[in-house]
C-alpha positions as a Python dict, from the first residue, in 0.01 Angstrom:
ca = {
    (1, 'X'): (0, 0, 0),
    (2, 'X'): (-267, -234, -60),
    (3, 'X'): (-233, -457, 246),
    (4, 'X'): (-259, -104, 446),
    (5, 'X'): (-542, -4, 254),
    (6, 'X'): (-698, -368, 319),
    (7, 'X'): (-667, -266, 710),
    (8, 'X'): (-802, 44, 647),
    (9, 'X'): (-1140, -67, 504),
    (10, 'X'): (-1133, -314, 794),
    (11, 'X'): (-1144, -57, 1025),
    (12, 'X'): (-1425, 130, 837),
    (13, 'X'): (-1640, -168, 823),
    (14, 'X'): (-1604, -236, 1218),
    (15, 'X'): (-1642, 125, 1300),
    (16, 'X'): (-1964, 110, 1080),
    (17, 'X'): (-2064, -216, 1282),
    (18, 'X'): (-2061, -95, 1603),
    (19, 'X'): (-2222, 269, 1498),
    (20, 'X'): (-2523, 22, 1389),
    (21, 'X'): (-2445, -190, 1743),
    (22, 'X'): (-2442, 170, 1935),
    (23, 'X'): (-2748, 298, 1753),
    (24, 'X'): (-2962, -45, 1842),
    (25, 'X'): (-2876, -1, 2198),
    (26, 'X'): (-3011, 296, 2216),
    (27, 'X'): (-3301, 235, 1993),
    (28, 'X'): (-3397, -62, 2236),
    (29, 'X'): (-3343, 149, 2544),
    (30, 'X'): (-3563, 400, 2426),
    (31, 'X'): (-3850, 194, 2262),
    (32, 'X'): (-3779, -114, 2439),
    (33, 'X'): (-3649, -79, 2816),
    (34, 'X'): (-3918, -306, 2954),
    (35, 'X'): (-3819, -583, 2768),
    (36, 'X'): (-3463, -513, 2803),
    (37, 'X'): (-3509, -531, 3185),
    (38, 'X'): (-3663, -842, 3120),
    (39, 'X'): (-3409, -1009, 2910),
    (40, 'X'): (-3119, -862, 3206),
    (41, 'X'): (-3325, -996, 3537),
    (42, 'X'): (-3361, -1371, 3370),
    (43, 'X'): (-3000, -1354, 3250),
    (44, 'X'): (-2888, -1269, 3624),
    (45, 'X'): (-3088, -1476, 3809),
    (46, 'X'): (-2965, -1775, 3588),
    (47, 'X'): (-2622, -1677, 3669),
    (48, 'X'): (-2722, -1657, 4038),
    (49, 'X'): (-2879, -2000, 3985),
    (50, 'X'): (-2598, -2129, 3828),
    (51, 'X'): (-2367, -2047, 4118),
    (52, 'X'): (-2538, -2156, 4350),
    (53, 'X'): (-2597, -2508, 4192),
    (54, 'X'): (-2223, -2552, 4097),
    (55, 'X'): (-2025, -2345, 4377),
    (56, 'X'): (-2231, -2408, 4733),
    (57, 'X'): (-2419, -2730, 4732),
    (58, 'X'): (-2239, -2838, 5013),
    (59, 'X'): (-2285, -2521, 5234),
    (60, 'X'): (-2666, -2577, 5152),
    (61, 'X'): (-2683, -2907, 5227),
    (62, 'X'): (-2467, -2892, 5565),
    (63, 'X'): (-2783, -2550, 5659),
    (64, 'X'): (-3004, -2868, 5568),
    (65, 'X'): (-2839, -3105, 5776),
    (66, 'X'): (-2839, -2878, 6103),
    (67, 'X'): (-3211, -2807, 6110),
    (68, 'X'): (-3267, -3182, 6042),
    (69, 'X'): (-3018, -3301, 6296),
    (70, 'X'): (-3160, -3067, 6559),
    (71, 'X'): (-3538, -3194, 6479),
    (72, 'X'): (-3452, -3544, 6538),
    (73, 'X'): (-3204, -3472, 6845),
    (74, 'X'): (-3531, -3307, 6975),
    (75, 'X'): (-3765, -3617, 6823),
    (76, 'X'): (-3494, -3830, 7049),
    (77, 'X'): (-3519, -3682, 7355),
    (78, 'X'): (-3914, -3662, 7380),
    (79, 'X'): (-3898, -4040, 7292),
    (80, 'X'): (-3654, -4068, 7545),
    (81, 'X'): (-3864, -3862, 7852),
    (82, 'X'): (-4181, -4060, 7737),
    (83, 'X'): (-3968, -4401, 7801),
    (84, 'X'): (-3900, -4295, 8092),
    (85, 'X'): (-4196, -4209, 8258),
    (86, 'X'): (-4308, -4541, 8131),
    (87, 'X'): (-4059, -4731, 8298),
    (88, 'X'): (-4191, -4526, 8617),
    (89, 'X'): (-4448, -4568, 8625),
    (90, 'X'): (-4418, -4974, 8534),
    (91, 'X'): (-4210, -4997, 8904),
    (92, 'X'): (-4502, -4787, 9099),
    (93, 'X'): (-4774, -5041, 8940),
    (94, 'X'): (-4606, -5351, 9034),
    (95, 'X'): (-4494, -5203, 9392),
    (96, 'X'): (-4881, -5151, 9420),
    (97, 'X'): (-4957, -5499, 9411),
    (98, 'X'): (-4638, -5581, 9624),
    (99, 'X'): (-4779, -5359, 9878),
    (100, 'X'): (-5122, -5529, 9843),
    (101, 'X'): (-5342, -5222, 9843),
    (102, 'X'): (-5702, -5234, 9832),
    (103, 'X'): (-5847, -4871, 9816),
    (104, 'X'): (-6074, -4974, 9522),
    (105, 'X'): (-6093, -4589, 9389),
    (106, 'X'): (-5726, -4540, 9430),
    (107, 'X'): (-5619, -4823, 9237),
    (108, 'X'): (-5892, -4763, 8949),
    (109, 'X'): (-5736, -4418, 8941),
    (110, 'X'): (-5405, -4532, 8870),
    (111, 'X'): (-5512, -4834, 8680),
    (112, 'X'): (-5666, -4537, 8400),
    (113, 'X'): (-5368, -4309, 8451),
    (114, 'X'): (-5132, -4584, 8310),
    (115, 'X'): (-5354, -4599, 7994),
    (116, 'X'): (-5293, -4202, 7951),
    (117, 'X'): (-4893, -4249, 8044),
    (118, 'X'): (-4909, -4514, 7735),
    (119, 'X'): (-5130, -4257, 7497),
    (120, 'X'): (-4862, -3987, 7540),
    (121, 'X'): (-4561, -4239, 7463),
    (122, 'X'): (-4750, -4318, 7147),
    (123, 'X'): (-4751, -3963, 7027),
    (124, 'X'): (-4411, -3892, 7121),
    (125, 'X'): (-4361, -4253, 6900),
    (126, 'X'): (-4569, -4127, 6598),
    (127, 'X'): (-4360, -3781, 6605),
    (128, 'X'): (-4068, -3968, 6579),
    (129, 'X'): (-4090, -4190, 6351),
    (130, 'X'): (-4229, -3939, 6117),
    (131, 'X'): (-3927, -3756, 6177),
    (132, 'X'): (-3692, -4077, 6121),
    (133, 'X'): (-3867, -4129, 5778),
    (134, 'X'): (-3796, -3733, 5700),
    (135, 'X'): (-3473, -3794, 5747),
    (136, 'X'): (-3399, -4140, 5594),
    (137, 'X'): (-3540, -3968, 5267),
    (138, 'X'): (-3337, -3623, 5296),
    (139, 'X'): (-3024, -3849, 5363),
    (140, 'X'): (-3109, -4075, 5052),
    (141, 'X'): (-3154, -3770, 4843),
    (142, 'X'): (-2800, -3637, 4967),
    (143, 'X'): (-2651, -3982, 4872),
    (144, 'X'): (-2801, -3923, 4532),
    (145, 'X'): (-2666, -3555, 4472),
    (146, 'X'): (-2360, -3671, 4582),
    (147, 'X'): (-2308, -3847, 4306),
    (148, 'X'): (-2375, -3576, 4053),
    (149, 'X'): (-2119, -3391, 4216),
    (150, 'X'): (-1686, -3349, 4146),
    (151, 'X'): (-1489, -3535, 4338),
    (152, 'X'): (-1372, -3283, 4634),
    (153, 'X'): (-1765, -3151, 4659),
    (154, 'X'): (-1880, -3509, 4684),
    (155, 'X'): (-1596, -3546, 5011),
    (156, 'X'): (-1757, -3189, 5144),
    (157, 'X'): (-2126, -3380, 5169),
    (158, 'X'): (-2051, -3737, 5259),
    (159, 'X'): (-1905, -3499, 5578),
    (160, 'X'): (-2286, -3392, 5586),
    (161, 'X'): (-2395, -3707, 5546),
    (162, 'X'): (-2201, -3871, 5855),
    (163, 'X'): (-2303, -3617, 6043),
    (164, 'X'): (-2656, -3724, 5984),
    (165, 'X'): (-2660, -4116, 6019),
    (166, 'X'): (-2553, -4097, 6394),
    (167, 'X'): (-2889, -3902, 6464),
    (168, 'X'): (-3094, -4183, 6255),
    (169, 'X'): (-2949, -4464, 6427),
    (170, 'X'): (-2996, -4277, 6772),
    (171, 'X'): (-3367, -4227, 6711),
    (172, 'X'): (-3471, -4571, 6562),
    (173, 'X'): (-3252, -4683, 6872),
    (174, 'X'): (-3469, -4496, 7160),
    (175, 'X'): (-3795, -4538, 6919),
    (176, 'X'): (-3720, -4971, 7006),
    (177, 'X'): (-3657, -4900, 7347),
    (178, 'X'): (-3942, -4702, 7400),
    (179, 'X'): (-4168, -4989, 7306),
    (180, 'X'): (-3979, -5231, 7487),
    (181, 'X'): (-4085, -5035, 7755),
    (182, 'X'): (-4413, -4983, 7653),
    (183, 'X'): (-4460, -5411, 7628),
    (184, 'X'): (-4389, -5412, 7976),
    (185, 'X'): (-4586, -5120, 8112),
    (186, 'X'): (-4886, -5324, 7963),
    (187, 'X'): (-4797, -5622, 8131),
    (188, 'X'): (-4797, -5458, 8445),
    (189, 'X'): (-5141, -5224, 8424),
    (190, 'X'): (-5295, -5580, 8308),
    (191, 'X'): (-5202, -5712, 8630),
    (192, 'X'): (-5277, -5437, 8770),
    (193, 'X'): (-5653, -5513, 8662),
    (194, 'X'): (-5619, -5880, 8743),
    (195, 'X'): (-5507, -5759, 9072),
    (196, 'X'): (-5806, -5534, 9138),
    (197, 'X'): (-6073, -5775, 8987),
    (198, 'X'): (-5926, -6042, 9261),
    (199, 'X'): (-5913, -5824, 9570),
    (200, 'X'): (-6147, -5543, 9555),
    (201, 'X'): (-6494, -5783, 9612),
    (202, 'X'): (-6805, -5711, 9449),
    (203, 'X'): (-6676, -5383, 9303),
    (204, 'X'): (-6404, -5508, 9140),
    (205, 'X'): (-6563, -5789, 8970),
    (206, 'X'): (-6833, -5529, 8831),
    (207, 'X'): (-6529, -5270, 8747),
    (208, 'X'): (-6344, -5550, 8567),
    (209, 'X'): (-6651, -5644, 8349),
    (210, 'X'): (-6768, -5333, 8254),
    (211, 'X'): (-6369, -5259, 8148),
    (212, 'X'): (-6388, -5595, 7925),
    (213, 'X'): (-6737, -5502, 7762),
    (214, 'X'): (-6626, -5146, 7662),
    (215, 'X'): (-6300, -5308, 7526),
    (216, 'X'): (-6497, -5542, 7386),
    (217, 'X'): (-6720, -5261, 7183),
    (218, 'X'): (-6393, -5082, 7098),
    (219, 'X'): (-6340, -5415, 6895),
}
């Protein structure tokens, strides 16, 4: 008899508890909803938080890793078409000379075009290596998350992370080519100048100091 009526007054007591529980649910909904909502949006979105942290880093990081492979694939091939019209126009200047033209205006024409052909592979260059330094740090920062990771989520992104270091090497690969390129596109619109000074007469003389004077002030 007394252990039942020990369970009995158990029972009371816990019924009693969660009357008073009940009660200050209610009371709260009633006097206190706002807060409640409160309280319930911060406790979900750290759940939401939480799952996202510990369950999909690698699914983030491989969305990452597409957008940033695609910008420097892109970054690549404008350093690429910029090379190329470099190397272009580095044949048509020296076949110039072979041909031993002396139209004075047509050969200060091209002589200045070749300066603009070098401006635009110089912003093509400056694009891409800010884009190579984007992603050198977003692939450094992967390396570093990796490591806070378990070991079958740290597998997942080192996949990300190969999948990354082929586009870096690529673009620091056609960024040294490019200016390569560039060294000997300026080799041939100097002799291109040398060329004019010599054979266009009076003209050319005059055209080749006033070019060394403003270069001079640009100084």
């Amino acid at each position: 008899m007394e252990g039942f009526a020990g369970w009995i007054i158990v029972l009371v007591v816990a019924l009693v508890a969660f009357a008073y529980a009940v009660n200050g649910i209610v009371w709260l909904v009633v006097h206190e909803w706002p807060w409640l909502v409160l309280g319930g949006s911060i406790l979900l979105a750290g759940a939401i938080f939480a799952f996202a942290c510990n369950l999909a880093p690698d699914r983030v990081s491989r969305i990452d890793a597409q957008v940033l492979r695609a910008k420097a694939d892109e970054a690549a091939r404008e350093v690429v078409r910029a090379r190329q019209g470099l190397e272009r126009e580095t044949v048509e200047l020296q076949e110039i000379q072979a041909r031993r033209k002396t139209d004075f205006h047509y050969l200060t024409n091209r002589h200045f075009t070749s300066f603009r052909t070098a401006d635009a592979w110089y912003r093509h260059k400056n694009d891409a290596v800010g884009t190579r330094g984007e992603l050198s740090r977003s692939l450094n920062l992967l390396r570093t998350r990796k490591n806070q990771l378990s070991r079958p989520k740290r597998q997942a992104l080192q996949v990300v992370i190969d999948g990354l270091n082929p586009a870096l090497s690529r673009l620091s690969e056609e960024i040294r080519r490019g200016a390569e390129a560039l060294t000997r596109h300026n080799s041939a619109t100097a002799g291109l100048r040398d060329y004019i000074i010599a054979n266009c007469g009076e003209r050319g003389r005059r055209w080749g100091e006033d070019l060394a004077r403003r270069k001079a002030l640009r100084r």
